[in-house]
Each structure stands twice: as C-alpha cells, then as structure tokens.
Amino acid sequence: AKAIGRRLHDILSTPVLANGRIITVDASIGIALSERGSSSSEQLIGNADIAMYEAKATGRNRSVVFDATLRARALQRFDMTAGLRHARRRRELRLDYQPIVDLKTEAMVGAEALVRWEHPVMGRISPGLFIPLAEEIGLIDDVGEWVVEQACADLDRLRGQGLVDDDFTISVNASAQQFSNVALLATRTLASLNQYGLKPANLRFELTESVPLTQIPEAASRIRQLTN
C-alpha cells in the first residue's frame, strides 16, 4: 500500500498542460489496512479518511497510514469541536494576564490578556489547539468578543479597587480572521468599552503570529480603520 502511494505521488507530480497553462497537482493520501474479521468496508473508508486529513494537516502531498493514535486524535478533535461551541455559555473560558512593565520606572503599565480554556474532562487545553480550531469552525469572532468583554470587565474592577490608574492598558490578541470584518470588531469593542466606562486607549490589539506577511499591509489598513 505504501509503494502504491509513492507511485501515485510520482505520477501526479508530473506537470500537466491544460488550456495553455502548466498545472502541478499534488495529493494527500490516506491508507487504511484491513484487519481480519474486524474491518468492514465502511470502517476502512472512515479510517482512510482520518489518515488523509492527517496527511493534509502535517504538510500535504504525502501518504499517511492509519493507526489507533489517529483515531484517538480524531475523536479528541470531535470532542473539542463540540465542547468549544458551548465553552463560553458554560463559563469554561478565562483570562490569564501577563504584566507589561516600563523598564525605566519598573512600574506595571499594562497587561496582556491570554485566553485559557478549562475543559471539564480534558482539563486545560492549549490556545495553540483551540484557537486554530475556533478559526476553522467559525467561532473565533465569538471567542474574541468574549475576550474583549472580559478584559474590559477585569480592567474596570481593577480600577475600582484602586490597583491601576486610568492610563493602564490591556492588550488582547486578534487573528487575521477577526480583522476580516473590522466593522464588527469595532462595534463590539466600542460596546464593551462604553459598558465599563473605558477609553479606547485602554485597549490594544495585537496581531497573532498566524497573520501571513503578505496580509500585513491589508491588516494595517484595517487597523487604521479601527483606530478611527
């Protein structure tokens, strides 16, 4: 099966001419092996499908052979997807804060809000896992809205306790996908700021590392729209 996969890659790697253009095709191949007495045709197809998505997720244009660990990861992803859709309503999201210190005065002048997900069964799930998932399934705007709202609420509470001054800033991470609808981002952000009596200068957005370099000019244009 692996040899067939390699042959398919070799054949498909040959460029083809279509309508005067040279096109290169690649393939992500999932391979599933039958186990005597325990593999139905439906199960084999499902296993091959899981292996194919693993091939896509780990670089594309490669072959992956299904094994039990892939099924376990696929089930975990399914559970995470289902859980993330309800995490906000179930109050499973929370913010940790990383201090921002002025090196001249050694005073804490701000903090970066870092979102965390405490799953009732899986425990703490890394943002490196659930943030890309939120982007993929269309929940990043919902998660981002919660982060901004909670950060504003926390800053209002800290000011009310006299722990920070009026110039203290909270930085929140935002993905390129959130900046694709800057009008929605601005509307939701201003609503949270107004709700807690904060100035726009109290909140800062930081672009996550997932923003490709080619998108930075476009993102910068949208940031300027947001500041206006």
mmCIF file of C-alpha atoms in Angstrom:
data_model
loop_
_atom_site.group_PDB
_atom_site.id
_atom_site.type_symbol
_atom_site.label_atom_id
_atom_site.label_comp_id
_atom_site.label_asym_id
_atom_site.label_seq_id
_atom_site.Cartn_x
_atom_site.Cartn_y
_atom_site.Cartn_z
ATOM 1 C CA ALA A 1 0.000 0.000 0.000
ATOM 2 C CA LYS A 2 2.837 2.391 0.789
ATOM 3 C CA ALA A 3 4.507 1.588 -2.536
ATOM 4 C CA ILE A 4 1.263 2.354 -4.373
ATOM 5 C CA GLY A 5 1.071 5.652 -2.512
ATOM 6 C CA ARG A 6 4.613 6.562 -3.609
ATOM 7 C CA ARG A 7 3.803 5.660 -7.223
ATOM 8 C CA LEU A 8 0.697 7.853 -7.131
ATOM 9 C CA HIS A 9 2.744 10.770 -5.819
ATOM 10 C CA ASP A 10 5.345 10.260 -8.563
ATOM 11 C CA ILE A 11 2.705 10.136 -11.295
ATOM 12 C CA LEU A 12 0.789 13.160 -10.023
ATOM 13 C CA SER A 13 3.965 15.217 -9.571
ATOM 14 C CA THR A 14 4.428 15.372 -13.351
ATOM 15 C CA PRO A 15 3.170 18.802 -14.527
ATOM 16 C CA VAL A 16 0.279 18.755 -16.989
ATOM 17 C CA LEU A 17 -0.653 21.252 -19.690
ATOM 18 C CA ALA A 18 -4.271 22.487 -19.518
ATOM 19 C CA ASN A 19 -5.614 25.344 -21.638
ATOM 20 C CA GLY A 20 -2.119 26.611 -22.274
ATOM 21 C CA ARG A 21 -1.134 26.614 -18.614
ATOM 22 C CA ILE A 22 1.172 24.273 -16.762
ATOM 23 C CA ILE A 23 -0.530 22.837 -13.688
ATOM 24 C CA THR A 24 1.134 20.858 -10.914
ATOM 25 C CA VAL A 25 -1.045 18.508 -8.905
ATOM 26 C CA ASP A 26 -0.297 17.037 -5.506
ATOM 27 C CA ALA A 27 -2.229 14.623 -3.319
ATOM 28 C CA SER A 28 -2.779 13.865 0.340
ATOM 29 C CA ILE A 29 -3.279 10.115 0.605
ATOM 30 C CA GLY A 30 -4.753 8.179 3.495
ATOM 31 C CA ILE A 31 -4.043 4.458 3.727
ATOM 32 C CA ALA A 32 -6.033 2.020 5.856
ATOM 33 C CA LEU A 33 -5.161 -1.661 6.219
ATOM 34 C CA SER A 34 -7.771 -4.327 6.810
ATOM 35 C CA GLU A 35 -7.628 -6.398 9.965
ATOM 36 C CA ARG A 36 -9.023 -9.879 9.543
ATOM 37 C CA GLY A 37 -12.507 -10.213 10.956
ATOM 38 C CA SER A 38 -12.692 -6.688 12.353
ATOM 39 C CA SER A 39 -12.766 -4.230 9.434
ATOM 40 C CA SER A 40 -15.902 -3.533 7.427
ATOM 41 C CA SER A 41 -15.739 -1.593 4.177
ATOM 42 C CA GLU A 42 -17.308 1.415 5.893
ATOM 43 C CA GLN A 43 -14.731 1.292 8.675
ATOM 44 C CA LEU A 44 -11.867 1.054 6.175
ATOM 45 C CA ILE A 45 -13.114 4.082 4.269
ATOM 46 C CA GLY A 46 -13.526 6.008 7.515
ATOM 47 C CA ASN A 47 -10.006 5.080 8.660
ATOM 48 C CA ALA A 48 -8.535 6.084 5.305
ATOM 49 C CA ASP A 49 -10.384 9.396 5.546
ATOM 50 C CA ILE A 50 -8.897 10.065 9.000
ATOM 51 C CA ALA A 51 -5.415 9.261 7.662
ATOM 52 C CA MET A 52 -5.964 11.555 4.666
ATOM 53 C CA TYR A 53 -6.822 14.510 6.918
ATOM 54 C CA GLU A 54 -3.709 13.758 8.959
ATOM 55 C CA ALA A 55 -1.690 13.926 5.732
ATOM 56 C CA LYS A 56 -3.232 17.323 4.979
ATOM 57 C CA ALA A 57 -2.612 18.620 8.482
ATOM 58 C CA THR A 58 1.048 17.555 8.533
ATOM 59 C CA GLY A 59 2.244 19.125 5.316
ATOM 60 C CA ARG A 60 0.086 17.834 2.436
ATOM 61 C CA ASN A 61 1.360 15.935 -0.618
ATOM 62 C CA ARG A 62 2.220 12.893 1.484
ATOM 63 C CA SER A 63 0.846 9.500 2.466
ATOM 64 C CA VAL A 64 -0.178 8.540 5.983
ATOM 65 C CA VAL A 65 -1.081 5.059 7.197
ATOM 66 C CA PHE A 66 -3.951 4.905 9.671
ATOM 67 C CA ASP A 67 -3.273 3.705 13.206
ATOM 68 C CA ALA A 68 -5.131 3.788 16.501
ATOM 69 C CA THR A 69 -3.481 7.047 17.617
ATOM 70 C CA LEU A 70 -5.008 8.844 14.631
ATOM 71 C CA ARG A 71 -8.474 7.680 15.618
ATOM 72 C CA ALA A 72 -7.872 8.846 19.182
ATOM 73 C CA ARG A 73 -6.805 12.279 17.923
ATOM 74 C CA ALA A 74 -9.801 12.459 15.584
ATOM 75 C CA LEU A 75 -12.146 11.654 18.474
ATOM 76 C CA GLN A 76 -10.425 14.249 20.654
ATOM 77 C CA ARG A 77 -10.839 16.844 17.907
ATOM 78 C CA PHE A 78 -14.525 15.939 17.610
ATOM 79 C CA ASP A 79 -14.980 16.353 21.364
ATOM 80 C CA MET A 80 -13.076 19.655 21.339
ATOM 81 C CA THR A 81 -15.213 20.972 18.485
ATOM 82 C CA ALA A 82 -18.421 20.069 20.291
ATOM 83 C CA GLY A 83 -17.144 21.481 23.595
ATOM 84 C CA LEU A 84 -15.868 24.745 22.145
ATOM 85 C CA ARG A 85 -19.307 25.574 20.775
ATOM 86 C CA HIS A 86 -20.587 25.708 24.376
ATOM 87 C CA ALA A 87 -17.452 26.812 26.281
ATOM 88 C CA ARG A 88 -18.499 30.453 26.566
ATOM 89 C CA ARG A 89 -22.020 29.677 27.775
ATOM 90 C CA ARG A 90 -20.674 27.151 30.282
ATOM 91 C CA ARG A 91 -18.140 29.683 31.634
ATOM 92 C CA GLU A 92 -15.163 27.472 30.798
ATOM 93 C CA LEU A 93 -13.099 30.303 29.263
ATOM 94 C CA ARG A 94 -10.949 32.508 31.437
ATOM 95 C CA LEU A 95 -8.155 35.044 31.100
ATOM 96 C CA ASP A 96 -4.644 34.950 32.482
ATOM 97 C CA TYR A 97 -2.658 38.185 32.495
ATOM 98 C CA GLN A 98 0.991 38.755 31.674
ATOM 99 C CA PRO A 99 2.297 42.054 33.087
ATOM 100 C CA ILE A 100 3.788 44.760 30.864
ATOM 101 C CA VAL A 101 6.444 46.727 32.780
ATOM 102 C CA ASP A 102 8.080 50.061 31.989
ATOM 103 C CA LEU A 103 11.805 49.299 32.246
ATOM 104 C CA LYS A 104 12.651 52.886 33.235
ATOM 105 C CA THR A 105 10.200 53.217 36.113
ATOM 106 C CA GLU A 106 9.776 49.475 36.813
ATOM 107 C CA ALA A 107 6.045 50.179 37.074
ATOM 108 C CA MET A 108 3.437 47.859 35.607
ATOM 109 C CA VAL A 109 1.741 49.956 32.929
ATOM 110 C CA GLY A 110 -0.369 47.278 31.290
ATOM 111 C CA ALA A 111 -1.079 43.608 30.886
ATOM 112 C CA GLU A 112 -1.610 41.150 28.051
ATOM 113 C CA ALA A 113 -4.765 39.071 28.255
ATOM 114 C CA LEU A 114 -4.208 35.394 27.433
ATOM 115 C CA VAL A 115 -7.306 33.265 26.923
ATOM 116 C CA ARG A 116 -7.454 29.830 28.543
ATOM 117 C CA TRP A 117 -9.981 27.021 28.197
ATOM 118 C CA GLU A 118 -10.630 24.760 31.157
ATOM 119 C CA HIS A 119 -12.409 21.731 29.686
ATOM 120 C CA PRO A 120 -14.389 19.744 32.279
ATOM 121 C CA VAL A 121 -12.934 16.435 31.040
ATOM 122 C CA MET A 122 -9.746 17.254 29.084
ATOM 123 C CA GLY A 123 -8.517 19.842 31.575
ATOM 124 C CA ARG A 124 -6.669 22.931 30.379
ATOM 125 C CA ILE A 125 -6.458 22.975 26.575
ATOM 126 C CA SER A 126 -3.637 24.920 24.957
ATOM 127 C CA PRO A 127 -4.630 28.025 22.952
ATOM 128 C CA GLY A 128 -2.388 26.604 20.239
ATOM 129 C CA LEU A 129 -5.001 23.879 19.829
ATOM 130 C CA PHE A 130 -8.346 25.567 20.339
ATOM 131 C CA ILE A 131 -7.697 28.977 18.734
ATOM 132 C CA PRO A 132 -6.940 27.476 15.273
ATOM 133 C CA LEU A 133 -9.969 25.227 15.772
ATOM 134 C CA ALA A 134 -12.136 28.256 16.602
ATOM 135 C CA GLU A 135 -10.944 29.903 13.386
ATOM 136 C CA GLU A 136 -11.674 26.786 11.368
ATOM 137 C CA ILE A 137 -15.225 26.259 12.637
ATOM 138 C CA GLY A 138 -16.204 29.938 12.590
ATOM 139 C CA LEU A 139 -16.160 30.649 16.341
ATOM 140 C CA ILE A 140 -13.161 32.988 16.532
ATOM 141 C CA ASP A 141 -15.337 36.120 16.475
ATOM 142 C CA ASP A 142 -17.393 34.759 19.376
ATOM 143 C CA VAL A 143 -14.279 33.866 21.393
ATOM 144 C CA GLY A 144 -12.685 37.218 20.546
ATOM 145 C CA GLU A 145 -15.796 39.095 21.646
ATOM 146 C CA TRP A 146 -15.714 37.290 24.992
ATOM 147 C CA VAL A 147 -12.014 38.100 25.466
ATOM 148 C CA VAL A 148 -12.557 41.826 24.863
ATOM 149 C CA GLU A 149 -15.635 41.961 27.091
ATOM 150 C CA GLN A 150 -13.949 40.070 29.938
ATOM 151 C CA ALA A 151 -10.748 42.123 29.651
ATOM 152 C CA CYS A 152 -12.780 45.338 29.930
ATOM 153 C CA ALA A 153 -14.677 43.969 32.931
ATOM 154 C CA ASP A 154 -11.437 42.979 34.660
ATOM 155 C CA LEU A 155 -9.834 46.363 34.000
ATOM 156 C CA ASP A 156 -12.908 48.144 35.356
ATOM 157 C CA ARG A 157 -12.739 46.018 38.511
ATOM 158 C CA LEU A 158 -9.009 46.712 38.995
ATOM 159 C CA ARG A 159 -9.567 50.456 38.586
ATOM 160 C CA GLY A 160 -12.460 50.348 41.027
ATOM 161 C CA GLN A 161 -10.169 48.697 43.588
ATOM 162 C CA GLY A 162 -7.529 51.384 43.039
ATOM 163 C CA LEU A 163 -4.951 48.855 41.839
ATOM 164 C CA VAL A 164 -4.325 50.542 38.466
ATOM 165 C CA ASP A 165 -4.683 54.088 37.125
ATOM 166 C CA ASP A 166 -6.793 55.404 34.258
ATOM 167 C CA ASP A 167 -3.929 55.032 31.763
ATOM 168 C CA PHE A 168 -3.463 51.298 32.378
ATOM 169 C CA THR A 169 -3.825 49.281 29.151
ATOM 170 C CA ILE A 170 -4.979 45.760 28.378
ATOM 171 C CA SER A 171 -3.638 44.057 25.245
ATOM 172 C CA VAL A 172 -5.633 41.306 23.563
ATOM 173 C CA ASN A 173 -4.622 39.056 20.693
ATOM 174 C CA ALA A 174 -6.589 39.164 17.466
ATOM 175 C CA SER A 175 -6.298 36.874 14.475
ATOM 176 C CA ALA A 176 -6.312 37.869 10.822
ATOM 177 C CA GLN A 177 -9.772 36.346 10.540
ATOM 178 C CA GLN A 178 -11.130 38.793 13.124
ATOM 179 C CA PHE A 179 -9.701 41.694 11.143
ATOM 180 C CA SER A 180 -11.507 40.470 8.028
ATOM 181 C CA ASN A 181 -14.638 42.136 9.465
ATOM 182 C CA VAL A 182 -13.233 45.245 11.079
ATOM 183 C CA ALA A 183 -16.660 46.910 11.321
ATOM 184 C CA LEU A 184 -17.963 44.080 13.514
ATOM 185 C CA LEU A 185 -14.780 44.102 15.589
ATOM 186 C CA ALA A 186 -15.024 47.866 16.132
ATOM 187 C CA THR A 187 -18.727 47.761 17.023
ATOM 188 C CA ARG A 188 -18.305 45.010 19.600
ATOM 189 C CA THR A 189 -15.169 46.579 21.055
ATOM 190 C CA LEU A 190 -16.746 50.014 21.483
ATOM 191 C CA ALA A 191 -19.800 48.420 23.109
ATOM 192 C CA SER A 192 -17.606 46.767 25.745
ATOM 193 C CA LEU A 193 -15.546 49.912 26.327
ATOM 194 C CA ASN A 194 -18.673 52.014 26.786
ATOM 195 C CA GLN A 195 -20.275 49.433 29.057
ATOM 196 C CA TYR A 196 -17.382 49.707 31.523
ATOM 197 C CA GLY A 197 -16.609 53.393 31.068
ATOM 198 C CA LEU A 198 -13.203 52.853 29.491
ATOM 199 C CA LYS A 199 -11.313 54.880 26.896
ATOM 200 C CA PRO A 200 -10.340 53.338 23.550
ATOM 201 C CA ALA A 201 -6.710 53.955 24.551
ATOM 202 C CA ASN A 202 -7.169 51.470 27.421
ATOM 203 C CA LEU A 203 -7.416 48.587 24.953
ATOM 204 C CA ARG A 204 -4.803 47.409 22.475
ATOM 205 C CA PHE A 205 -4.994 44.733 19.808
ATOM 206 C CA GLU A 206 -2.013 42.571 18.952
ATOM 207 C CA LEU A 207 -1.924 40.638 15.698
ATOM 208 C CA THR A 208 -1.219 36.967 16.272
ATOM 209 C CA GLU A 209 1.701 35.219 14.598
ATOM 210 C CA SER A 210 -0.741 33.426 12.280
ATOM 211 C CA VAL A 211 -1.016 36.541 10.083
ATOM 212 C CA PRO A 212 0.961 35.851 6.879
ATOM 213 C CA LEU A 213 3.468 38.504 5.834
ATOM 214 C CA THR A 214 1.524 39.012 2.608
ATOM 215 C CA GLN A 215 -1.525 40.075 4.622
ATOM 216 C CA ILE A 216 0.221 42.646 6.813
ATOM 217 C CA PRO A 217 -0.487 45.661 4.505
ATOM 218 C CA GLU A 218 -4.171 44.727 4.400
ATOM 219 C CA ALA A 219 -4.249 44.154 8.158
ATOM 220 C CA ALA A 220 -2.543 47.518 8.731
ATOM 221 C CA SER A 221 -5.223 49.223 6.631
ATOM 222 C CA ARG A 222 -7.945 47.618 8.719
ATOM 223 C CA ILE A 223 -6.187 48.581 11.942
ATOM 224 C CA ARG A 224 -6.216 52.206 10.806
ATOM 225 C CA GLN A 225 -9.960 51.881 10.214
ATOM 226 C CA LEU A 226 -10.349 50.545 13.748
ATOM 227 C CA THR A 227 -8.387 53.414 15.312
ATOM 228 C CA ASN A 228 -10.636 55.880 13.526
#
